[in-house]
Coordinates of C-alpha atoms and ligand atoms in Angstrom, one line a residue:
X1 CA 189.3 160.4 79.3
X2 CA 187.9 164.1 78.1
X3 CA 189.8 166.7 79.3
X4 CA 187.9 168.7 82.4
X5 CA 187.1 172.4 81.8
X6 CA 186.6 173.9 85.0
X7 CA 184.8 177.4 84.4
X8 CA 182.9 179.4 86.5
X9 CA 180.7 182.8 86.9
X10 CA 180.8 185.5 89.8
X11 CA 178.2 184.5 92.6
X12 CA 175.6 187.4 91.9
X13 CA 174.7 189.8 95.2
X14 CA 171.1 188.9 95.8
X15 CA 170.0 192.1 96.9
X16 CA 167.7 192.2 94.4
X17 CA 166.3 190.6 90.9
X18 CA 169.2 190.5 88.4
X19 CA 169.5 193.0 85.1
X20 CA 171.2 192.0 81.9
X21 CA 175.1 193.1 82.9
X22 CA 174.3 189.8 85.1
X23 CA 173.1 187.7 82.4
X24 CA 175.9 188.7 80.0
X25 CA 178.4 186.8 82.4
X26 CA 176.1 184.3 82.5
X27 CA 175.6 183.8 78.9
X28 CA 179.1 183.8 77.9
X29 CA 179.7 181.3 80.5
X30 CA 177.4 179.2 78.8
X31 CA 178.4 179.7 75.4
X32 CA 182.0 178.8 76.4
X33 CA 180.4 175.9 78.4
X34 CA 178.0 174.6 75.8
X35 CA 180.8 174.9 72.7
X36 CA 183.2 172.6 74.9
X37 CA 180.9 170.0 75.7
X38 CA 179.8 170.0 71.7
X39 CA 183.8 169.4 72.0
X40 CA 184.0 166.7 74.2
X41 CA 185.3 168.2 76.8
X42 CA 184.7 167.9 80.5
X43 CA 183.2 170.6 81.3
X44 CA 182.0 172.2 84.6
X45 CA 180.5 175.0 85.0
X46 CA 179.7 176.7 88.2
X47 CA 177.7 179.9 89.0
X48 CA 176.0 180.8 92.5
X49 CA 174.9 183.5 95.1
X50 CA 176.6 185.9 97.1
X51 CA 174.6 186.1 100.1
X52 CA 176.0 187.7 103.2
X53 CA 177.4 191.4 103.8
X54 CA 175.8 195.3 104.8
X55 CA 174.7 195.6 101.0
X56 CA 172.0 192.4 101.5
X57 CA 171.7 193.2 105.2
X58 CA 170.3 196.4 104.3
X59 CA 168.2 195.4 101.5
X60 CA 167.0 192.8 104.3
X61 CA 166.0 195.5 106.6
X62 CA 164.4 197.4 103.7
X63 CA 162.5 195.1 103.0
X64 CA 160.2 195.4 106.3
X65 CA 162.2 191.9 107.7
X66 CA 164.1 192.6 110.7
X67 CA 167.4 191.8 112.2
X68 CA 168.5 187.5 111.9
X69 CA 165.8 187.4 109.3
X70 CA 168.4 187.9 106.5
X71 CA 168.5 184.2 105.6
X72 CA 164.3 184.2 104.5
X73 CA 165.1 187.2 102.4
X74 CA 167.9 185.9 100.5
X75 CA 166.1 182.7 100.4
X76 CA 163.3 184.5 98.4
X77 CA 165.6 186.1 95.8
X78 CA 167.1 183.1 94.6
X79 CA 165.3 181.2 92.9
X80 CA 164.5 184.5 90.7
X81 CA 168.1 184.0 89.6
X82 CA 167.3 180.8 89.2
X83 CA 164.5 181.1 87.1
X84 CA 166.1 183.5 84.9
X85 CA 168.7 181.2 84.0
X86 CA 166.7 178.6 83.5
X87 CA 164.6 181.3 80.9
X88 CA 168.3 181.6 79.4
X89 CA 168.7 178.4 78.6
X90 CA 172.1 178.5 80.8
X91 CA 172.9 175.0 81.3
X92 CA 175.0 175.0 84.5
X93 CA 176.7 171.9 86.2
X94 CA 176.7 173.2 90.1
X95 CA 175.1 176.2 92.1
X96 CA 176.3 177.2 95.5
X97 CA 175.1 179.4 97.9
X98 CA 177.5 181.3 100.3
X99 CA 174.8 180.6 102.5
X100 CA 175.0 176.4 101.9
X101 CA 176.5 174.7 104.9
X102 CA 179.6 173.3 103.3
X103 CA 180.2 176.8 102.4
X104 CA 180.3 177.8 105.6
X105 CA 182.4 175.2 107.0
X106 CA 184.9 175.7 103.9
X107 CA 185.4 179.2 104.9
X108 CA 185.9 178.9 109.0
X109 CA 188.3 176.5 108.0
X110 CA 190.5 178.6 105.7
X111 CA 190.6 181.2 108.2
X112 CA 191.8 178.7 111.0
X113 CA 194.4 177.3 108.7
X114 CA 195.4 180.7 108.1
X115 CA 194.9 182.1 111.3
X116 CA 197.3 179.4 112.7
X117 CA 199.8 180.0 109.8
X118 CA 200.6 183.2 111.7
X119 CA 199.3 184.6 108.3
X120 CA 196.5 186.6 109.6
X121 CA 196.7 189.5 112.2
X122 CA 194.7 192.1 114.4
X123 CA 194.9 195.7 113.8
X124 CA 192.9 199.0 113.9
X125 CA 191.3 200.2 110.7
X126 CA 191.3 203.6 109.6
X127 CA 189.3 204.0 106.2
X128 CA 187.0 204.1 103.9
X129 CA 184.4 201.9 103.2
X130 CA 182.1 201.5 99.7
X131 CA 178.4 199.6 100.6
X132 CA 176.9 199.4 97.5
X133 CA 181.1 197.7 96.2
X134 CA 181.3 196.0 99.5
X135 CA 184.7 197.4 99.0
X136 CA 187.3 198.8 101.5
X137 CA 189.3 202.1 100.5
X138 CA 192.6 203.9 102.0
X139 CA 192.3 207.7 102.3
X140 CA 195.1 207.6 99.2
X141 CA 193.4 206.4 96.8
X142 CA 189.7 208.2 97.8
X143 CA 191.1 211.6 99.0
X144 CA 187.6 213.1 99.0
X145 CA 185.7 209.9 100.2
X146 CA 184.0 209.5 97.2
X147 CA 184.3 205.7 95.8
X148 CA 186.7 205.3 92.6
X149 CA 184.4 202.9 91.1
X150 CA 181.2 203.9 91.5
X151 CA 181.4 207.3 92.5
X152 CA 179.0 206.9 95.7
X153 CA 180.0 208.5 99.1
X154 CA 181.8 206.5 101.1
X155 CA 181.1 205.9 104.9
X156 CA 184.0 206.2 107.4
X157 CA 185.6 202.8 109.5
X158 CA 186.8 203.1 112.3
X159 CA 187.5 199.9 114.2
X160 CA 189.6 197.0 115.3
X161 CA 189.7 194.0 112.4
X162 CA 191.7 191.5 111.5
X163 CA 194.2 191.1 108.2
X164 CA 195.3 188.6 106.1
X165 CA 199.0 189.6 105.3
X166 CA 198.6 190.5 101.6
X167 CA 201.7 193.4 100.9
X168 CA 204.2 191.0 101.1
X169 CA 203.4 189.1 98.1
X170 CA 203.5 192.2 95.8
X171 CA 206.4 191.7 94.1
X172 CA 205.8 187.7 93.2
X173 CA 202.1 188.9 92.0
X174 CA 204.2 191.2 89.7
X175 CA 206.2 189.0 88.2
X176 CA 203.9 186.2 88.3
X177 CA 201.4 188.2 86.0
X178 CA 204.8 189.1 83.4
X179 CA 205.6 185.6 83.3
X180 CA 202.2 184.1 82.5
X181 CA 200.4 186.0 79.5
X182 CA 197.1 183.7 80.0
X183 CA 196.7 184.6 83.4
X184 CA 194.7 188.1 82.9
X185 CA 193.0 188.0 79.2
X186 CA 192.0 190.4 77.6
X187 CA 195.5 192.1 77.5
X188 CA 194.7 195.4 77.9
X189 CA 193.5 194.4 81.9
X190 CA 196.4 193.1 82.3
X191 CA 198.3 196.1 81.9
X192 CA 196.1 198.1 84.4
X193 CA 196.4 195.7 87.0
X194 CA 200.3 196.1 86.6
X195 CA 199.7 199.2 86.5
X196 CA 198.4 199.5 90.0
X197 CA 200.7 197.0 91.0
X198 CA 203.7 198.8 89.6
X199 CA 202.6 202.2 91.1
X200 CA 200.3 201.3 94.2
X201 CA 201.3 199.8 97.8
X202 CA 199.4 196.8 98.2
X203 CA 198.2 197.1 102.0
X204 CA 197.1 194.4 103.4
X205 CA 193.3 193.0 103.0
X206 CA 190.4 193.6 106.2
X207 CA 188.7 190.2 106.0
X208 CA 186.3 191.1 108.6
X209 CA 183.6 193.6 110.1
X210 CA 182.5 193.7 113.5
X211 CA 179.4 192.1 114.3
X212 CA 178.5 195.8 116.6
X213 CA 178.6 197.0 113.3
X214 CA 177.2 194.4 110.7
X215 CA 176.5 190.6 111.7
X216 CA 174.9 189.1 108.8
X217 CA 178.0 187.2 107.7
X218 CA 179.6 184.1 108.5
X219 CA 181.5 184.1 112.5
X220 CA 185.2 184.3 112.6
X221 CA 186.2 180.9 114.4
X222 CA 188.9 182.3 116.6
X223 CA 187.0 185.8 117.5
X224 CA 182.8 185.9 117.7
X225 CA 182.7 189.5 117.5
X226 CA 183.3 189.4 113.9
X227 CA 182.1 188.7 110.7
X228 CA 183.6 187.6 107.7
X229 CA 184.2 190.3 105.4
X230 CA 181.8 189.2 102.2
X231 CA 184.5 189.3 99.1
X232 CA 187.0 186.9 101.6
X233 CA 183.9 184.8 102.1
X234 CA 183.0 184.8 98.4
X235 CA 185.9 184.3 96.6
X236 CA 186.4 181.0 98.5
X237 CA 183.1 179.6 96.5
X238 CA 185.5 178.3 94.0
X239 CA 187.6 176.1 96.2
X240 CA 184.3 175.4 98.4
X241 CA 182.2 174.3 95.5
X242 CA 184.9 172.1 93.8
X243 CA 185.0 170.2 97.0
X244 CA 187.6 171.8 99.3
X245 CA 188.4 170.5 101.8
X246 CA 185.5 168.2 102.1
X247 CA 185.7 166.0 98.7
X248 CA 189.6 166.4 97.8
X249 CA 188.7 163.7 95.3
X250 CA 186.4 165.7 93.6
X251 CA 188.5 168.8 94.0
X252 CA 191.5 167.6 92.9
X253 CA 190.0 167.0 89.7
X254 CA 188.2 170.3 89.1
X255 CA 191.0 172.4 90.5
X256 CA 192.7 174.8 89.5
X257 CA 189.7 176.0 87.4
X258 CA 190.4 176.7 84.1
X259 CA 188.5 180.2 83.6
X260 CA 187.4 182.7 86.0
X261 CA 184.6 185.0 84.3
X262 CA 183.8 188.2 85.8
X263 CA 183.2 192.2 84.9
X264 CA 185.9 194.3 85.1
X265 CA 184.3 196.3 88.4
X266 CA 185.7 192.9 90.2
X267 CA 188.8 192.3 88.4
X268 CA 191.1 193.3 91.4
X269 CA 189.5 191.4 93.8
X270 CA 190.3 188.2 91.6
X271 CA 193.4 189.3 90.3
X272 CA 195.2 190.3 93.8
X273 CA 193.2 189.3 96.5
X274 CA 192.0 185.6 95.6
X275 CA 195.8 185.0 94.5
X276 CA 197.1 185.8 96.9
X277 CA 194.2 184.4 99.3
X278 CA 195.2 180.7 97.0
X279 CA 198.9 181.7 97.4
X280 CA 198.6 181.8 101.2
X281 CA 196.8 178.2 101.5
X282 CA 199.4 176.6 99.3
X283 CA 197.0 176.2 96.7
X284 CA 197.1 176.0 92.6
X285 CA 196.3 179.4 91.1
X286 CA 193.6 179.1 88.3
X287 CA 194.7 179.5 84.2
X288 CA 193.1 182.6 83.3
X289 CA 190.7 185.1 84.8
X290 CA 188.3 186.9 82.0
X291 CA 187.4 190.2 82.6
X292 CA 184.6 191.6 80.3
X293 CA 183.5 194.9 79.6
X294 CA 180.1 196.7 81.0
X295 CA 176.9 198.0 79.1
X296 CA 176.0 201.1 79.9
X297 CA 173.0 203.0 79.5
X298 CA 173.7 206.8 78.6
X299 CA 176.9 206.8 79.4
X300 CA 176.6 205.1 82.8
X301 CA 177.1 201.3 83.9
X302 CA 174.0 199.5 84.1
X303 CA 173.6 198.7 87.7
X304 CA 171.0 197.7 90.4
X305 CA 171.5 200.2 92.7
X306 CA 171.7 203.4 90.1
X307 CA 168.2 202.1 89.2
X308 CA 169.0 202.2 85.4
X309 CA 168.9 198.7 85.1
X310 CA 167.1 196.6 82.4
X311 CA 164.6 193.6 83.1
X312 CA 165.6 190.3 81.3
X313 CA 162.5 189.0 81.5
X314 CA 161.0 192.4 79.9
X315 CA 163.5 191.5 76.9
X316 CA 163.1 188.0 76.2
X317 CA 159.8 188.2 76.6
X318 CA 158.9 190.6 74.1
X319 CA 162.3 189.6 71.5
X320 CA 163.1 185.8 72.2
X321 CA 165.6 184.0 74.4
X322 CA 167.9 183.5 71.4
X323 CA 168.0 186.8 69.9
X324 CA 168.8 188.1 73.0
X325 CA 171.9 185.8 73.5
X326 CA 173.1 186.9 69.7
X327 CA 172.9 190.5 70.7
X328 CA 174.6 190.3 74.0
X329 CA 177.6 188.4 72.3
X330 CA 177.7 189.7 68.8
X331 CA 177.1 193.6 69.3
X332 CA 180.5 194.3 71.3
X333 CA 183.8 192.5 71.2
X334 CA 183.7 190.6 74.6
X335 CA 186.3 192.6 77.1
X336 CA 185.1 195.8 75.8
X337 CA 181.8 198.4 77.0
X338 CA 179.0 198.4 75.0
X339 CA 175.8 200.6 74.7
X340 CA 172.7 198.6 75.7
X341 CA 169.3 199.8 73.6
X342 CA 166.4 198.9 72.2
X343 CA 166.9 199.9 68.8
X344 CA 170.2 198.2 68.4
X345 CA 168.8 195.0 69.0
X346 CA 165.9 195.1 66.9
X347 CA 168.0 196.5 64.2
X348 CA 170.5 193.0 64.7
X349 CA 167.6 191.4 65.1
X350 CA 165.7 192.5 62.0
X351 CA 169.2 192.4 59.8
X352 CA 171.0 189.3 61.7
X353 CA 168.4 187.2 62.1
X354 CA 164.9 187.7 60.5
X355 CA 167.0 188.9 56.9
X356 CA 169.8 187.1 56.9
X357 CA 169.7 183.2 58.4
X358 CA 166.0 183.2 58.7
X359 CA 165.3 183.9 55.5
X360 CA 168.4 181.5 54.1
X361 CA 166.8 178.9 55.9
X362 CA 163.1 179.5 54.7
X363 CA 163.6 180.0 51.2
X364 CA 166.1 176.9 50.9
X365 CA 163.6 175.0 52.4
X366 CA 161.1 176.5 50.0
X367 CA 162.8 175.1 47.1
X368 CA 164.0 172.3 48.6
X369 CA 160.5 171.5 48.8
X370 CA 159.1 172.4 45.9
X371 CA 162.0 171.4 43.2
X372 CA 163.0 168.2 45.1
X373 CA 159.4 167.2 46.7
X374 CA 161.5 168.2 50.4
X375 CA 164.3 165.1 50.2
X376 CA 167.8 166.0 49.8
X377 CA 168.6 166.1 46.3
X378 CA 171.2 163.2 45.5
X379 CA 174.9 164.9 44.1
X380 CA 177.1 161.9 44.8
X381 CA 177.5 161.8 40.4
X382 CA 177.2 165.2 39.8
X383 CA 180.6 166.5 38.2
X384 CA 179.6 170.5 37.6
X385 CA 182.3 173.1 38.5
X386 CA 180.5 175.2 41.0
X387 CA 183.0 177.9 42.5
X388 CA 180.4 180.1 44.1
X389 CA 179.3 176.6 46.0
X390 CA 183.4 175.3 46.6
X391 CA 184.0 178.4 48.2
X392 CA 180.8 178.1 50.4
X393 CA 181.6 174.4 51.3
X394 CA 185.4 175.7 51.9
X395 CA 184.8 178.7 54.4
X396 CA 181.9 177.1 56.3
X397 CA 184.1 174.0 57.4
X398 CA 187.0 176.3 58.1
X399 CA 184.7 178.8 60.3
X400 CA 184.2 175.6 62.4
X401 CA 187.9 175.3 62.3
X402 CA 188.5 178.7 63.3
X403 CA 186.0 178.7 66.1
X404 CA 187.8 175.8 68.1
X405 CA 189.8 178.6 68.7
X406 CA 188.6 181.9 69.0
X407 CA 185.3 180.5 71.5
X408 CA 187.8 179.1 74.1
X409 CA 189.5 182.4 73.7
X410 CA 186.1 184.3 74.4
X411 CA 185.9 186.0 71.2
X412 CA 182.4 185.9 70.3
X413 CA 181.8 188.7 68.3
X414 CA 184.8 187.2 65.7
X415 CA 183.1 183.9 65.6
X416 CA 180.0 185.1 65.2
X417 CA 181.0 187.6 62.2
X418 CA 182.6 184.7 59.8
X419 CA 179.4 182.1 60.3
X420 CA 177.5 185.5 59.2
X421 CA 179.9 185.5 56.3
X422 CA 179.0 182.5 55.3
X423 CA 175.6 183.2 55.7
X424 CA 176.0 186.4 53.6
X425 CA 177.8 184.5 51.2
X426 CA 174.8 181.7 50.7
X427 CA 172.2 184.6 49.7
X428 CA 174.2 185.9 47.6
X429 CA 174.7 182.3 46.0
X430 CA 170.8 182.1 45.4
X431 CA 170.4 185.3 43.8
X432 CA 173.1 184.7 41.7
X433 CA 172.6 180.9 40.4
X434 CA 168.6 181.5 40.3
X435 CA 167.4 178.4 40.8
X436 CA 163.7 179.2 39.5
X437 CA 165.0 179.9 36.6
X438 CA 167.0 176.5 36.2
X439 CA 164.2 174.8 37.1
X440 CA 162.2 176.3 34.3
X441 CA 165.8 175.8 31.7
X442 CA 165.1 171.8 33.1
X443 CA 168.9 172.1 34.2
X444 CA 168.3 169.5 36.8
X445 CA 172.2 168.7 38.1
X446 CA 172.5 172.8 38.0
X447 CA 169.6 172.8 40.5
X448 CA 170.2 170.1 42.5
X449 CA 173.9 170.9 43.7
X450 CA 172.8 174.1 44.5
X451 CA 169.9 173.2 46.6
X452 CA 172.1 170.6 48.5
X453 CA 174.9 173.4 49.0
X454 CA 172.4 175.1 51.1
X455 CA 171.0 172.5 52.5
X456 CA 174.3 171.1 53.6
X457 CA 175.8 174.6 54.7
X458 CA 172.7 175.1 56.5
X459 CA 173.6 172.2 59.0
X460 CA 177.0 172.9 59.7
X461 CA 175.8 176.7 60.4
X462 CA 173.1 175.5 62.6
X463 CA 175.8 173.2 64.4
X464 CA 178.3 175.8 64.5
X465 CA 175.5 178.6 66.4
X466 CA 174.4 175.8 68.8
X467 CA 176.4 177.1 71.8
X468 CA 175.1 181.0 71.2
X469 CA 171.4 179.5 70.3
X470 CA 170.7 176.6 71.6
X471 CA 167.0 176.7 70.5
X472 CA 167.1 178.4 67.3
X473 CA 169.8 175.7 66.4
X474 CA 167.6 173.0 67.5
X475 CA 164.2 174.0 65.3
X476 CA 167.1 174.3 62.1
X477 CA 168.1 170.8 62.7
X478 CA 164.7 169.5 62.7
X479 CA 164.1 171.1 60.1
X480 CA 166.6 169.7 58.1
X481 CA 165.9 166.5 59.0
X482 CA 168.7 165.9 61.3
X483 CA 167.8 163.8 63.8
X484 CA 170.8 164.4 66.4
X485 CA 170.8 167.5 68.2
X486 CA 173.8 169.5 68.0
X487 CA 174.8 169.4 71.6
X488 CA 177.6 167.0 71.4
X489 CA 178.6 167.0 67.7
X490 CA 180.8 170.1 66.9
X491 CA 183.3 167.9 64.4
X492 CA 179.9 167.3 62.2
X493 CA 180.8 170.5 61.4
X494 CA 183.6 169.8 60.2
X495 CA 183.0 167.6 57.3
X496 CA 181.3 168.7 54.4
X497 CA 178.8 166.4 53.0
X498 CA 177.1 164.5 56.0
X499 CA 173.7 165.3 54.8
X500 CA 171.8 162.0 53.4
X501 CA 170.5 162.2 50.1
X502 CA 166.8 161.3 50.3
X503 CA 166.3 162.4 53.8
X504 CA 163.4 164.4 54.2
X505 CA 163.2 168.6 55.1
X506 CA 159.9 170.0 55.7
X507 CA 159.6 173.7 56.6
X508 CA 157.9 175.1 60.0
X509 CA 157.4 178.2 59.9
X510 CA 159.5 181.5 60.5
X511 CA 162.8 181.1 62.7
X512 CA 162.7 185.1 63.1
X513 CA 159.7 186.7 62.4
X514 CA 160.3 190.7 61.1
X515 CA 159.9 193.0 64.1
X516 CA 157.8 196.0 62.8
X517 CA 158.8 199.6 64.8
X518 CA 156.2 202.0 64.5
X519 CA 158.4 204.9 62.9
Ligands
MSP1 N1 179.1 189.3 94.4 C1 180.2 189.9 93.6 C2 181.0 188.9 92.9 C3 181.6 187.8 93.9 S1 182.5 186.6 93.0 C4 183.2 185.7 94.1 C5 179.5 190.8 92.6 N2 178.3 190.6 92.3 S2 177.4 191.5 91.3 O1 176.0 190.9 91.3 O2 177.5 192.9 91.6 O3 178.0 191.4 89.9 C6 178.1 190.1 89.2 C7 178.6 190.2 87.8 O4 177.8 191.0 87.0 C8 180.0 190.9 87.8 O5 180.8 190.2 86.9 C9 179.7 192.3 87.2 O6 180.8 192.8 86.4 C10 178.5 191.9 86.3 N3 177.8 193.2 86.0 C11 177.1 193.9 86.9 N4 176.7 195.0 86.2 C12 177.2 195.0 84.9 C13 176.9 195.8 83.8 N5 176.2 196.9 83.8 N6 177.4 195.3 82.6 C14 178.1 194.1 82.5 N7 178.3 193.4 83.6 C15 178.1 193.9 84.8 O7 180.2 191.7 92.0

């Protein structure tokens, strides 16, 4: 039996269309996704909608619907999301909606169970409150009502709510966190949430907002005054989805999930609240929790509501689905910020791709076809030392190596700098072995083992960028002449030699084509 490999993404607000910090969750999702089913494993991968709260509610209203019409407006911004992911190539096993039934049920449950635990309480709030964060704030830690995230004015609370009991398991989070070094990756996150841990008062969590105030949310079952307070309601998509309570087949097998993705503007909310909201309901706790970094634009986070953000659509369309994937994952180590422009991609783009594996690829198959009539030249007796090709055949089986650990360890831009290596290493190894010039010395042997070292580290490169490209991985394969697709076969990468001599290449066209700037 493959082992499961339960990962999943935030569910996106669907206030409106979604910019590329919400594809870059996306896309490492996938990537992680994709490169574990290439390894056999399990895998699935969940991504969704957050649908209720004031921030949607308002965007409702805004948008000329009027009050209890919420549910038409949300069910228009879906399948946007939808569509862009489906642009993306993101290949995902199960989307909910906070707004599916089952969802809905899920979440009146949990707050019955805990309600009759005793672990849930009534009290009146005095605070601050952040719209655009859907986040709740103490006078402490905003003494000038100004949100510590994203620096918007807060509004004022003043009501009755009710709270789920959260202070109490301060000290177990702490030592929890010490005690499992995979629990918050990268490190770095870690330390800042036990930092606020170690110096902060963990109060405990609202979990709902009077319907006088906001009711597009989902109705406490003990108390139909109130709402559900959205990040209580959300958070419980990964239990809900998985099949709790209502497939505990299913759901024993998916949970605990494996990997949480998410930015590091949610990181709190996953690393305290939703552990302790699992603690409370007696429930498994999941392996690790990812936080990644944002892209900002001039200094700021990219974000819907600042109205900096960029258009996916705008991108892909003008610079390819693929490219756009390579940038998002190779430009920044993964858990860092990183600086979204134009130029910067077309100058990967131009460098990465159209210069370095699109040009491998199209002058390999040049010769290929024109020195060897386009079949795979046949080196089984060939008995020439060739260092410049061992040491190409060595590091591009060991990169495949190394990746089976640094992609399940979300380290992207690593993986993707030693295929490049490799890459790097292949020009070099035309320029320097000239093969137009053994062809015209008639060193036949001399030619051929260097035309099938390219050909051959071509495959296992085009193998080992399958989960970051699916397309562009696809159209080398063909290419090559490899009739299976690369979707399942990540140890082909690891042995050296699985190209069949005689089997046909034939070249179509450009991978990358040069993207000209006008200076
Ligand atoms: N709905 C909540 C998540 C609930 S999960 C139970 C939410 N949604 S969001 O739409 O605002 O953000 C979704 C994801 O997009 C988060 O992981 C967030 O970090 C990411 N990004 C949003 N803007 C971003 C950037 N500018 N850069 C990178 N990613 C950022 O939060």
């Amino acid at each position: 039996m493959p082992k499961k490999y339960y990962i999943t993404s935030p569910l996106y607000y669907v206030n409106s269309k979604p910019h590329i910090g919400h594809s870059y969750t996306q896309v490492a999702c996938d990537t992680v996704a994709r490169f574990l089913r290439q390894n056999e494993r399990d895998v699935f991968f969940m991504t969704g909608t957050d649908e209720h709260g004031e921030k949607i509610e308002k965007a409702a209203l805004g948008s000329g619907l009027k009050e209890g019409e919420e549910q038409k407006f949300v069910d228009g911004i879906v399948p946007v999301f939808k569509d862009l992911w489906a642009r993306l190539n993101i290949k995902y096993d199960y989307f909910i909606r906070t707004t599916d039934d089952y969802h809905i049920q899920t979440v009146r449950a949990v707050l019955d169970n805990l309600y009759k635990l005793g672990k849930i309480y009534k009290k009146d709030y005095k605070g601050w409150f952040c719209t655009p964060c859907e986040t709740f704030w103490t006078q402490t830690q905003s003494p000038d009502g100004i949100c510590p995230d994203c620096k918007r004015p807060l509004e004022k609370l003043d009501e009755s709510n009710y709270f789920l009991k959260t202070s109490e398991h301060q000290k177990w989070l702490i030592d929890y966190i010490n005690n499992n070094p995979d629990f918050i990756k990268p490190n770095f996150r870690k330390n800042e949430i036990l930092g606020f841990l170690n110096n902060e008062e963990l109060m405990d969590l609202c979990i709902t907002r009077p319907k006088s105030r906001m009711s597009w949310g989902i109705e406490v079952p003990f108390d139909k005054d109130y709402v559900t307070y959205v990040w209580f309601d959300a958070l419980i998509n990964y239990i809900s989805g998985a099949g709790y309570p209502h497939d505990m087949k299913r759901f024993s097998r998916l949970w605990p999930a494996d990997t949480h993705v998410i930015g590091k503007d949610i990181l709190r909310h996953h690393a305290v609240y939703w552990i302790i909201m699992l603690r409370s309901l007696g429930l498994e706790l999941p392996k690790t929790i990812f936080a990644h970094g944002w892209w900002v634009i001039k200094g700021e986070k990219m974000s819907k509501s600042k109205g900096n953000a960029v258009d996916p659509i705008d991108i892909i369309s003008r610079f390819g689905v693929d490219p756009y994937r390579y940038f998002l994952l190779r430009e920044v180590q993964f858990g860092m910020d990183g600086t979204f422009s134009e130029e910067a991609l077309v100058s990967r783009y131009n460098s990465d791709l159209a210069n370095d594996i699109g040009n491998l690829l199209s002058r390999t198959l040049t010769m290929a076809e024109k020195y060897f009539s386009g079949a795979v030249p046949d080196v089984s007796n060939i008995k020439i030392a060739d260092p410049a090709a061992e040491e190409i055949s060595s590091k591009v089986v060991n990169t495949a190596q190394e990746m089976v650990k640094l992609i399940p360890n979300f380290d992207f831009s690593a993986a993707l700098a030693k295929i490049w290596e490799v890459i790097g290493l292949a020009n070099k190894y035309i320029e320097n072995s000239k093969p137009w010039v053994l062809a015209k010395e008639g060193k036949q042997e001399e030619l051929a083992l260097v035309i099938y070292t390219l050909l051959e580290a071509l495959r296992i490169i085009a193998i080992e960028i399958y989960s970051f490209m699916p397309e562009t991985s696809e159209k080398m394969l063909a290419q090559l002449g490899v009739s299976q697709g690369a979707d399942r076969a990540f140890s082909d990468a690891k042995i050296w030699g699985k190209l069949a001599k005689g089997s046909k290449v034939s070249k179509l066209g450009s991978l990358f084509p040069r993207i000209v700037t006008k200076a």
